[in-house]
Amino acid sequence: MGDIFNEYLVKRKNGPKQLLYKGLIGLAAIAIMALSLYFLGIFALLVIVAVGAGIFFAYKEFDVEFEYCLTNDELDIDRIVSRERRKNVLNVNVKTIEILAPVASEHSAKMKNKSIRRTLDYSSGINDSRRWFAIFDDPKAGKTLLIFDPPRKMRDGIRTYIPRFVMEPKKTEEE
């Protein structure tokens, strides 16, 4: 068996919750600027510039990508914010994965297991057939549910280490 190396980048889509936060930030900024114009006069220009810079940096926090990297039996996930800051958020040995299956499958009932202590969603945020889940035992946090969007090539790489625990979706008649 040769070495396995796969990388994949997923951009997180902003859902209703993120859009609400962006709207609230915008409304708060408008209110602060209006109040500063009313009470501070010409010094309000400083406040307006500061609030504008604050909005710029706050909105950059909503631009999130995840990079999946499978190197042999190690799966690493990095969180990238605004294409500037990278932080490793997960390292897991794929041999510890108990199940890897599509979120929208007959196996999704296992996601509601009472023994799961932590849920990590490192997916695009779109509910479609690309979202998969993995359940594994983390030595620090206990049983963990991971939701992510691994491409077929990455799933095949994981399958070489745990062939019985990768659950492919059932083929339909149209496929």
mmCIF file of N, CA, C and O in Angstrom, residues 6-94:
data_model
loop_
_atom_site.group_PDB
_atom_site.id
_atom_site.type_symbol
_atom_site.label_atom_id
_atom_site.label_comp_id
_atom_site.label_asym_id
_atom_site.label_seq_id
_atom_site.Cartn_x
_atom_site.Cartn_y
_atom_site.Cartn_z
ATOM 1 N N ASN A 6 -4.315 13.567 0.373
ATOM 2 C CA ASN A 6 -5.426 14.285 -0.255
ATOM 3 C C ASN A 6 -5.643 15.588 0.481
ATOM 4 O O ASN A 6 -5.631 15.614 1.717
ATOM 5 N N GLU A 7 -5.871 16.661 -0.280
ATOM 6 C CA GLU A 7 -6.234 17.945 0.296
ATOM 7 C C GLU A 7 -7.519 18.415 -0.361
ATOM 8 O O GLU A 7 -7.752 18.154 -1.536
ATOM 9 N N TYR A 8 -8.337 19.103 0.418
ATOM 10 C CA TYR A 8 -9.592 19.607 -0.118
ATOM 11 C C TYR A 8 -9.965 20.860 0.657
ATOM 12 O O TYR A 8 -9.856 20.906 1.884
ATOM 13 N N LEU A 9 -10.423 21.889 -0.053
ATOM 14 C CA LEU A 9 -10.791 23.162 0.557
ATOM 15 C C LEU A 9 -12.289 23.385 0.398
ATOM 16 O O LEU A 9 -12.835 23.223 -0.697
ATOM 17 N N VAL A 10 -12.965 23.744 1.494
ATOM 18 C CA VAL A 10 -14.415 23.968 1.507
ATOM 19 C C VAL A 10 -14.681 25.349 2.068
ATOM 20 O O VAL A 10 -14.181 25.699 3.129
ATOM 21 N N LYS A 11 -15.474 26.132 1.358
ATOM 22 C CA LYS A 11 -15.856 27.458 1.833
ATOM 23 C C LYS A 11 -17.179 27.350 2.582
ATOM 24 O O LYS A 11 -18.137 26.779 2.082
ATOM 25 N N ARG A 12 -17.220 27.893 3.790
ATOM 26 C CA ARG A 12 -18.436 27.895 4.608
ATOM 27 C C ARG A 12 -19.389 28.948 4.069
ATOM 28 O O ARG A 12 -19.016 30.099 3.896
ATOM 29 N N LYS A 13 -20.610 28.547 3.790
ATOM 30 C CA LYS A 13 -21.649 29.474 3.332
ATOM 31 C C LYS A 13 -22.300 30.112 4.557
ATOM 32 O O LYS A 13 -22.545 29.445 5.556
ATOM 33 N N ASN A 14 -22.591 31.397 4.458
ATOM 34 C CA ASN A 14 -23.244 32.096 5.559
ATOM 35 C C ASN A 14 -24.720 31.744 5.592
ATOM 36 O O ASN A 14 -25.430 31.939 4.606
ATOM 37 N N GLY A 15 -25.159 31.234 6.716
ATOM 38 C CA GLY A 15 -26.558 30.880 6.896
ATOM 39 C C GLY A 15 -27.341 32.030 7.503
ATOM 40 O O GLY A 15 -26.829 33.142 7.669
ATOM 41 N N PRO A 16 -28.576 31.791 7.869
ATOM 42 C CA PRO A 16 -29.420 32.843 8.437
ATOM 43 C C PRO A 16 -28.844 33.436 9.733
ATOM 44 O O PRO A 16 -28.965 34.633 9.974
ATOM 45 N N LYS A 17 -28.216 32.604 10.537
ATOM 46 C CA LYS A 17 -27.647 33.082 11.801
ATOM 47 C C LYS A 17 -26.524 34.089 11.544
ATOM 48 O O LYS A 17 -26.476 35.154 12.172
ATOM 49 N N GLN A 18 -25.629 33.771 10.604
ATOM 50 C CA GLN A 18 -24.530 34.675 10.286
ATOM 51 C C GLN A 18 -25.055 35.966 9.647
ATOM 52 O O GLN A 18 -24.542 37.055 9.920
ATOM 53 N N LEU A 19 -26.062 35.847 8.781
ATOM 54 C CA LEU A 19 -26.642 37.039 8.158
ATOM 55 C C LEU A 19 -27.308 37.935 9.203
ATOM 56 O O LEU A 19 -27.239 39.166 9.114
ATOM 57 N N LEU A 20 -27.930 37.328 10.208
ATOM 58 C CA LEU A 20 -28.533 38.104 11.296
ATOM 59 C C LEU A 20 -27.446 38.857 12.063
ATOM 60 O O LEU A 20 -27.600 40.048 12.366
ATOM 61 N N TYR A 21 -26.341 38.175 12.380
ATOM 62 C CA TYR A 21 -25.238 38.831 13.085
ATOM 63 C C TYR A 21 -24.670 39.986 12.271
ATOM 64 O O TYR A 21 -24.392 41.065 12.805
ATOM 65 N N LYS A 22 -24.505 39.786 10.959
ATOM 66 C CA LYS A 22 -23.996 40.860 10.109
ATOM 67 C C LYS A 22 -24.966 42.054 10.112
ATOM 68 O O LYS A 22 -24.536 43.206 10.178
ATOM 69 N N GLY A 23 -26.253 41.767 10.052
ATOM 70 C CA GLY A 23 -27.249 42.831 10.090
ATOM 71 C C GLY A 23 -27.231 43.595 11.403
ATOM 72 O O GLY A 23 -27.317 44.825 11.426
ATOM 73 N N LEU A 24 -27.104 42.866 12.509
ATOM 74 C CA LEU A 24 -27.044 43.522 13.819
ATOM 75 C C LEU A 24 -25.792 44.376 13.953
ATOM 76 O O LEU A 24 -25.847 45.471 14.536
ATOM 77 N N ILE A 25 -24.675 43.897 13.435
ATOM 78 C CA ILE A 25 -23.437 44.682 13.464
ATOM 79 C C ILE A 25 -23.629 45.966 12.658
ATOM 80 O O ILE A 25 -23.234 47.058 13.085
ATOM 81 N N GLY A 26 -24.255 45.849 11.488
ATOM 82 C CA GLY A 26 -24.504 47.025 10.654
ATOM 83 C C GLY A 26 -25.426 48.025 11.329
ATOM 84 O O GLY A 26 -25.169 49.245 11.305
ATOM 85 N N LEU A 27 -26.504 47.534 11.949
ATOM 86 C CA LEU A 27 -27.428 48.432 12.650
ATOM 87 C C LEU A 27 -26.750 49.119 13.834
ATOM 88 O O LEU A 27 -26.958 50.319 14.062
ATOM 89 N N ALA A 28 -25.951 48.380 14.586
ATOM 90 C CA ALA A 28 -25.234 48.973 15.716
ATOM 91 C C ALA A 28 -24.265 50.043 15.226
ATOM 92 O O ALA A 28 -24.130 51.105 15.845
ATOM 93 N N ALA A 29 -23.597 49.782 14.110
ATOM 94 C CA ALA A 29 -22.658 50.762 13.561
ATOM 95 C C ALA A 29 -23.386 52.033 13.134
ATOM 96 O O ALA A 29 -22.915 53.153 13.402
ATOM 97 N N ILE A 30 -24.527 51.881 12.477
ATOM 98 C CA ILE A 30 -25.301 53.058 12.056
ATOM 99 C C ILE A 30 -25.751 53.864 13.271
ATOM 100 O O ILE A 30 -25.668 55.098 13.285
ATOM 101 N N ALA A 31 -26.201 53.173 14.318
ATOM 102 C CA ALA A 31 -26.649 53.860 15.531
ATOM 103 C C ALA A 31 -25.494 54.609 16.197
ATOM 104 O O ALA A 31 -25.653 55.768 16.620
ATOM 105 N N ILE A 32 -24.332 53.979 16.265
ATOM 106 C CA ILE A 32 -23.174 54.629 16.888
ATOM 107 C C ILE A 32 -22.754 55.855 16.075
ATOM 108 O O ILE A 32 -22.448 56.922 16.628
ATOM 109 N N MET A 33 -22.760 55.728 14.754
ATOM 110 C CA MET A 33 -22.388 56.876 13.910
ATOM 111 C C MET A 33 -23.387 58.015 14.058
ATOM 112 O O MET A 33 -23.003 59.189 14.135
ATOM 113 N N ALA A 34 -24.669 57.694 14.092
ATOM 114 C CA ALA A 34 -25.695 58.741 14.226
ATOM 115 C C ALA A 34 -25.579 59.448 15.569
ATOM 116 O O ALA A 34 -25.642 60.687 15.637
ATOM 117 N N LEU A 35 -25.379 58.674 16.627
ATOM 118 C CA LEU A 35 -25.232 59.282 17.956
ATOM 119 C C LEU A 35 -23.975 60.131 18.047
ATOM 120 O O LEU A 35 -23.977 61.195 18.670
ATOM 121 N N SER A 36 -22.907 59.672 17.416
ATOM 122 C CA SER A 36 -21.671 60.455 17.462
ATOM 123 C C SER A 36 -21.828 61.764 16.685
ATOM 124 O O SER A 36 -21.314 62.802 17.108
ATOM 125 N N LEU A 37 -22.555 61.746 15.572
ATOM 126 C CA LEU A 37 -22.807 62.979 14.825
ATOM 127 C C LEU A 37 -23.628 63.959 15.665
ATOM 128 O O LEU A 37 -23.397 65.169 15.648
ATOM 129 N N TYR A 38 -24.585 63.422 16.400
ATOM 130 C CA TYR A 38 -25.462 64.273 17.208
ATOM 131 C C TYR A 38 -24.730 64.890 18.396
ATOM 132 O O TYR A 38 -24.890 66.070 18.700
ATOM 133 N N PHE A 39 -23.901 64.086 19.082
ATOM 134 C CA PHE A 39 -23.279 64.549 20.321
ATOM 135 C C PHE A 39 -21.862 65.100 20.155
ATOM 136 O O PHE A 39 -21.432 65.926 20.944
ATOM 137 N N LEU A 40 -21.117 64.656 19.162
ATOM 138 C CA LEU A 40 -19.704 65.024 19.080
ATOM 139 C C LEU A 40 -19.375 66.063 18.014
ATOM 140 O O LEU A 40 -18.268 66.570 17.977
ATOM 141 N N GLY A 41 -20.281 66.315 17.127
ATOM 142 C CA GLY A 41 -20.016 67.323 16.092
ATOM 143 C C GLY A 41 -18.887 66.887 15.170
ATOM 144 O O GLY A 41 -18.922 65.808 14.590
ATOM 145 N N ILE A 42 -17.869 67.744 15.025
ATOM 146 C CA ILE A 42 -16.775 67.473 14.090
ATOM 147 C C ILE A 42 -15.929 66.272 14.526
ATOM 148 O O ILE A 42 -15.331 65.579 13.693
ATOM 149 N N PHE A 43 -15.877 65.991 15.820
ATOM 150 C CA PHE A 43 -15.096 64.841 16.309
ATOM 151 C C PHE A 43 -15.753 63.511 15.944
ATOM 152 O O PHE A 43 -15.158 62.459 16.102
ATOM 153 N N ALA A 44 -16.959 63.592 15.458
ATOM 154 C CA ALA A 44 -17.667 62.386 15.030
ATOM 155 C C ALA A 44 -16.960 61.720 13.856
ATOM 156 O O ALA A 44 -17.094 60.514 13.656
ATOM 157 N N LEU A 45 -16.197 62.494 13.079
ATOM 158 C CA LEU A 45 -15.453 61.900 11.961
ATOM 159 C C LEU A 45 -14.495 60.819 12.446
ATOM 160 O O LEU A 45 -14.336 59.779 11.790
ATOM 161 N N LEU A 46 -13.864 61.042 13.581
ATOM 162 C CA LEU A 46 -12.968 60.024 14.147
ATOM 163 C C LEU A 46 -13.738 58.757 14.518
ATOM 164 O O LEU A 46 -13.287 57.645 14.258
ATOM 165 N N VAL A 47 -14.902 58.948 15.117
ATOM 166 C CA VAL A 47 -15.727 57.807 15.509
ATOM 167 C C VAL A 47 -16.211 57.068 14.264
ATOM 168 O O VAL A 47 -16.200 55.832 14.211
ATOM 169 N N ILE A 48 -16.601 57.788 13.233
ATOM 170 C CA ILE A 48 -17.098 57.161 11.997
ATOM 171 C C ILE A 48 -15.994 56.341 11.341
ATOM 172 O O ILE A 48 -16.234 55.218 10.888
ATOM 173 N N VAL A 49 -14.788 56.872 11.301
ATOM 174 C CA VAL A 49 -13.657 56.119 10.725
ATOM 175 C C VAL A 49 -13.379 54.867 11.551
ATOM 176 O O VAL A 49 -13.169 53.776 11.005
ATOM 177 N N ALA A 50 -13.411 55.001 12.881
ATOM 178 C CA ALA A 50 -13.151 53.850 13.752
ATOM 179 C C ALA A 50 -14.239 52.788 13.595
ATOM 180 O O ALA A 50 -13.946 51.587 13.524
ATOM 181 N N VAL A 51 -15.489 53.208 13.516
ATOM 182 C CA VAL A 51 -16.596 52.258 13.345
ATOM 183 C C VAL A 51 -16.499 51.579 11.982
ATOM 184 O O VAL A 51 -16.730 50.378 11.853
ATOM 185 N N GLY A 52 -16.151 52.339 10.949
ATOM 186 C CA GLY A 52 -15.974 51.754 9.612
ATOM 187 C C GLY A 52 -14.890 50.688 9.605
ATOM 188 O O GLY A 52 -15.064 49.610 9.010
ATOM 189 N N ALA A 53 -13.773 50.965 10.276
ATOM 190 C CA ALA A 53 -12.704 49.967 10.367
ATOM 191 C C ALA A 53 -13.176 48.753 11.159
ATOM 192 O O ALA A 53 -12.868 47.605 10.810
ATOM 193 N N GLY A 54 -13.939 48.998 12.214
ATOM 194 C CA GLY A 54 -14.460 47.891 13.015
ATOM 195 C C GLY A 54 -15.387 46.992 12.213
ATOM 196 O O GLY A 54 -15.317 45.766 12.315
ATOM 197 N N ILE A 55 -16.237 47.597 11.394
ATOM 198 C CA ILE A 55 -17.137 46.809 10.537
ATOM 199 C C ILE A 55 -16.332 45.984 9.545
ATOM 200 O O ILE A 55 -16.626 44.811 9.319
ATOM 201 N N PHE A 56 -15.324 46.602 8.961
ATOM 202 C CA PHE A 56 -14.490 45.897 7.986
ATOM 203 C C PHE A 56 -13.879 44.640 8.608
ATOM 204 O O PHE A 56 -13.962 43.546 8.044
ATOM 205 N N PHE A 57 -13.299 44.784 9.797
ATOM 206 C CA PHE A 57 -12.659 43.632 10.434
ATOM 207 C C PHE A 57 -13.683 42.633 10.978
ATOM 208 O O PHE A 57 -13.438 41.429 10.972
ATOM 209 N N ALA A 58 -14.824 43.109 11.431
ATOM 210 C CA ALA A 58 -15.858 42.193 11.933
ATOM 211 C C ALA A 58 -16.428 41.345 10.801
ATOM 212 O O ALA A 58 -16.638 40.140 10.960
ATOM 213 N N TYR A 59 -16.668 41.957 9.646
ATOM 214 C CA TYR A 59 -17.217 41.214 8.513
ATOM 215 C C TYR A 59 -16.223 40.200 7.966
ATOM 216 O O TYR A 59 -16.621 39.180 7.404
ATOM 217 N N LYS A 60 -14.936 40.457 8.108
ATOM 218 C CA LYS A 60 -13.933 39.502 7.637
ATOM 219 C C LYS A 60 -14.004 38.194 8.418
ATOM 220 O O LYS A 60 -13.635 37.140 7.902
ATOM 221 N N GLU A 61 -14.498 38.235 9.650
ATOM 222 C CA GLU A 61 -14.603 37.032 10.478
ATOM 223 C C GLU A 61 -15.646 36.057 9.952
ATOM 224 O O GLU A 61 -15.671 34.899 10.342
ATOM 225 N N PHE A 62 -16.521 36.517 9.069
ATOM 226 C CA PHE A 62 -17.559 35.654 8.514
ATOM 227 C C PHE A 62 -17.082 34.909 7.266
ATOM 228 O O PHE A 62 -17.800 34.064 6.755
ATOM 229 N N ASP A 63 -15.886 35.213 6.762
ATOM 230 C CA ASP A 63 -15.318 34.547 5.594
ATOM 231 C C ASP A 63 -14.459 33.375 6.086
ATOM 232 O O ASP A 63 -13.294 33.534 6.413
ATOM 233 N N VAL A 64 -15.067 32.181 6.151
ATOM 234 C CA VAL A 64 -14.411 31.010 6.737
ATOM 235 C C VAL A 64 -14.305 29.900 5.700
ATOM 236 O O VAL A 64 -15.249 29.636 4.957
ATOM 237 N N GLU A 65 -13.143 29.258 5.669
ATOM 238 C CA GLU A 65 -12.910 28.084 4.833
ATOM 239 C C GLU A 65 -12.317 26.987 5.713
ATOM 240 O O GLU A 65 -11.687 27.272 6.731
ATOM 241 N N PHE A 66 -12.530 25.745 5.298
ATOM 242 C CA PHE A 66 -11.934 24.610 5.984
ATOM 243 C C PHE A 66 -11.089 23.835 4.986
ATOM 244 O O PHE A 66 -11.522 23.597 3.860
ATOM 245 N N GLU A 67 -9.895 23.455 5.417
ATOM 246 C CA GLU A 67 -9.033 22.637 4.571
ATOM 247 C C GLU A 67 -8.897 21.262 5.221
ATOM 248 O O GLU A 67 -8.494 21.151 6.378
ATOM 249 N N TYR A 68 -9.268 20.231 4.462
ATOM 250 C CA TYR A 68 -9.129 18.857 4.924
ATOM 251 C C TYR A 68 -7.856 18.308 4.311
ATOM 252 O O TYR A 68 -7.634 18.458 3.115
ATOM 253 N N CYS A 69 -7.062 17.653 5.130
ATOM 254 C CA CYS A 69 -5.823 17.064 4.637
ATOM 255 C C CYS A 69 -5.716 15.643 5.191
ATOM 256 O O CYS A 69 -5.639 15.441 6.406
ATOM 257 N N LEU A 70 -5.740 14.674 4.297
ATOM 258 C CA LEU A 70 -5.605 13.273 4.684
ATOM 259 C C LEU A 70 -4.200 12.821 4.300
ATOM 260 O O LEU A 70 -3.857 12.789 3.123
ATOM 261 N N THR A 71 -3.385 12.527 5.289
ATOM 262 C CA THR A 71 -2.033 12.033 5.065
ATOM 263 C C THR A 71 -1.948 10.653 5.700
ATOM 264 O O THR A 71 -1.937 10.532 6.927
ATOM 265 N N ASN A 72 -1.919 9.641 4.847
ATOM 266 C CA ASN A 72 -1.969 8.250 5.291
ATOM 267 C C ASN A 72 -3.178 8.057 6.197
ATOM 268 O O ASN A 72 -4.292 8.201 5.752
ATOM 269 N N ASP A 73 -3.003 7.769 7.477
ATOM 270 C CA ASP A 73 -4.158 7.515 8.340
ATOM 271 C C ASP A 73 -4.489 8.693 9.260
ATOM 272 O O ASP A 73 -5.235 8.539 10.214
ATOM 273 N N GLU A 74 -3.952 9.873 8.968
ATOM 274 C CA GLU A 74 -4.223 11.061 9.777
ATOM 275 C C GLU A 74 -5.061 12.065 8.990
ATOM 276 O O GLU A 74 -4.700 12.463 7.887
ATOM 277 N N LEU A 75 -6.184 12.483 9.572
ATOM 278 C CA LEU A 75 -7.031 13.501 8.994
ATOM 279 C C LEU A 75 -6.836 14.785 9.797
ATOM 280 O O LEU A 75 -7.055 14.804 11.003
ATOM 281 N N ASP A 76 -6.384 15.834 9.119
ATOM 282 C CA ASP A 76 -6.192 17.145 9.743
ATOM 283 C C ASP A 76 -7.179 18.116 9.114
ATOM 284 O O ASP A 76 -7.352 18.132 7.896
ATOM 285 N N ILE A 77 -7.798 18.938 9.954
ATOM 286 C CA ILE A 77 -8.706 19.971 9.466
ATOM 287 C C ILE A 77 -8.232 21.308 10.001
ATOM 288 O O ILE A 77 -8.031 21.464 11.210
ATOM 289 N N ASP A 78 -8.044 22.263 9.077
ATOM 290 C CA ASP A 78 -7.636 23.615 9.432
ATOM 291 C C ASP A 78 -8.790 24.564 9.153
ATOM 292 O O ASP A 78 -9.514 24.404 8.170
ATOM 293 N N ARG A 79 -8.940 25.568 10.006
ATOM 294 C CA ARG A 79 -9.940 26.627 9.813
ATOM 295 C C ARG A 79 -9.186 27.850 9.323
ATOM 296 O O ARG A 79 -8.251 28.309 9.975
ATOM 297 N N ILE A 80 -9.606 28.385 8.175
ATOM 298 C CA ILE A 80 -8.946 29.544 7.578
ATOM 299 C C ILE A 80 -9.950 30.692 7.570
ATOM 300 O O ILE A 80 -11.038 30.579 7.021
ATOM 301 N N VAL A 81 -9.563 31.816 8.201
ATOM 302 C CA VAL A 81 -10.432 32.978 8.288
ATOM 303 C C VAL A 81 -9.886 34.065 7.366
ATOM 304 O O VAL A 81 -8.732 34.465 7.485
ATOM 305 N N SER A 82 -10.712 34.521 6.446
ATOM 306 C CA SER A 82 -10.389 35.607 5.516
ATOM 307 C C SER A 82 -9.133 35.342 4.701
ATOM 308 O O SER A 82 -8.438 36.273 4.327
ATOM 309 N N ARG A 83 -8.840 34.101 4.457
ATOM 310 C CA ARG A 83 -7.646 33.704 3.701
ATOM 311 C C ARG A 83 -6.372 34.292 4.291
ATOM 312 O O ARG A 83 -5.383 34.473 3.600
ATOM 313 N N GLU A 84 -6.408 34.619 5.590
ATOM 314 C CA GLU A 84 -5.262 35.233 6.250
ATOM 315 C C GLU A 84 -4.755 34.410 7.431
ATOM 316 O O GLU A 84 -3.566 34.246 7.595
ATOM 317 N N ARG A 85 -5.681 33.947 8.256
ATOM 318 C CA ARG A 85 -5.296 33.235 9.474
ATOM 319 C C ARG A 85 -5.719 31.782 9.381
ATOM 320 O O ARG A 85 -6.847 31.475 9.030
ATOM 321 N N ARG A 86 -4.798 30.911 9.726
ATOM 322 C CA ARG A 86 -5.047 29.473 9.675
ATOM 323 C C ARG A 86 -4.830 28.909 11.076
ATOM 324 O O ARG A 86 -3.859 29.224 11.749
ATOM 325 N N LYS A 87 -5.771 28.045 11.479
ATOM 326 C CA LYS A 87 -5.634 27.381 12.765
ATOM 327 C C LYS A 87 -6.036 25.924 12.590
ATOM 328 O O LYS A 87 -7.085 25.623 12.024
ATOM 329 N N ASN A 88 -5.204 25.033 13.089
ATOM 330 C CA ASN A 88 -5.530 23.612 13.045
ATOM 331 C C ASN A 88 -6.583 23.351 14.111
ATOM 332 O O ASN A 88 -6.371 23.633 15.286
ATOM 333 N N VAL A 89 -7.737 22.829 13.696
ATOM 334 C CA VAL A 89 -8.838 22.615 14.633
ATOM 335 C C VAL A 89 -9.068 21.150 14.968
ATOM 336 O O VAL A 89 -9.735 20.844 15.951
ATOM 337 N N LEU A 90 -8.516 20.238 14.147
ATOM 338 C CA LEU A 90 -8.747 18.824 14.418
ATOM 339 C C LEU A 90 -7.650 17.966 13.809
ATOM 340 O O LEU A 90 -7.262 18.174 12.660
ATOM 341 N N ASN A 91 -7.162 17.025 14.586
ATOM 342 C CA ASN A 91 -6.279 15.951 14.124
ATOM 343 C C ASN A 91 -6.900 14.659 14.624
ATOM 344 O O ASN A 91 -7.122 14.504 15.820
ATOM 345 N N VAL A 92 -7.175 13.755 13.703
ATOM 346 C CA VAL A 92 -7.770 12.491 14.120
ATOM 347 C C VAL A 92 -7.157 11.355 13.298
ATOM 348 O O VAL A 92 -6.916 11.505 12.104
ATOM 349 N N ASN A 93 -6.890 10.257 13.967
ATOM 350 C CA ASN A 93 -6.436 9.062 13.282
ATOM 351 C C ASN A 93 -7.684 8.368 12.750
ATOM 352 O O ASN A 93 -8.597 8.056 13.511
ATOM 353 N N VAL A 94 -7.728 8.132 11.442
ATOM 354 C CA VAL A 94 -8.946 7.585 10.846
ATOM 355 C C VAL A 94 -9.250 6.176 11.349
ATOM 356 O O VAL A 94 -10.386 5.716 11.235
#
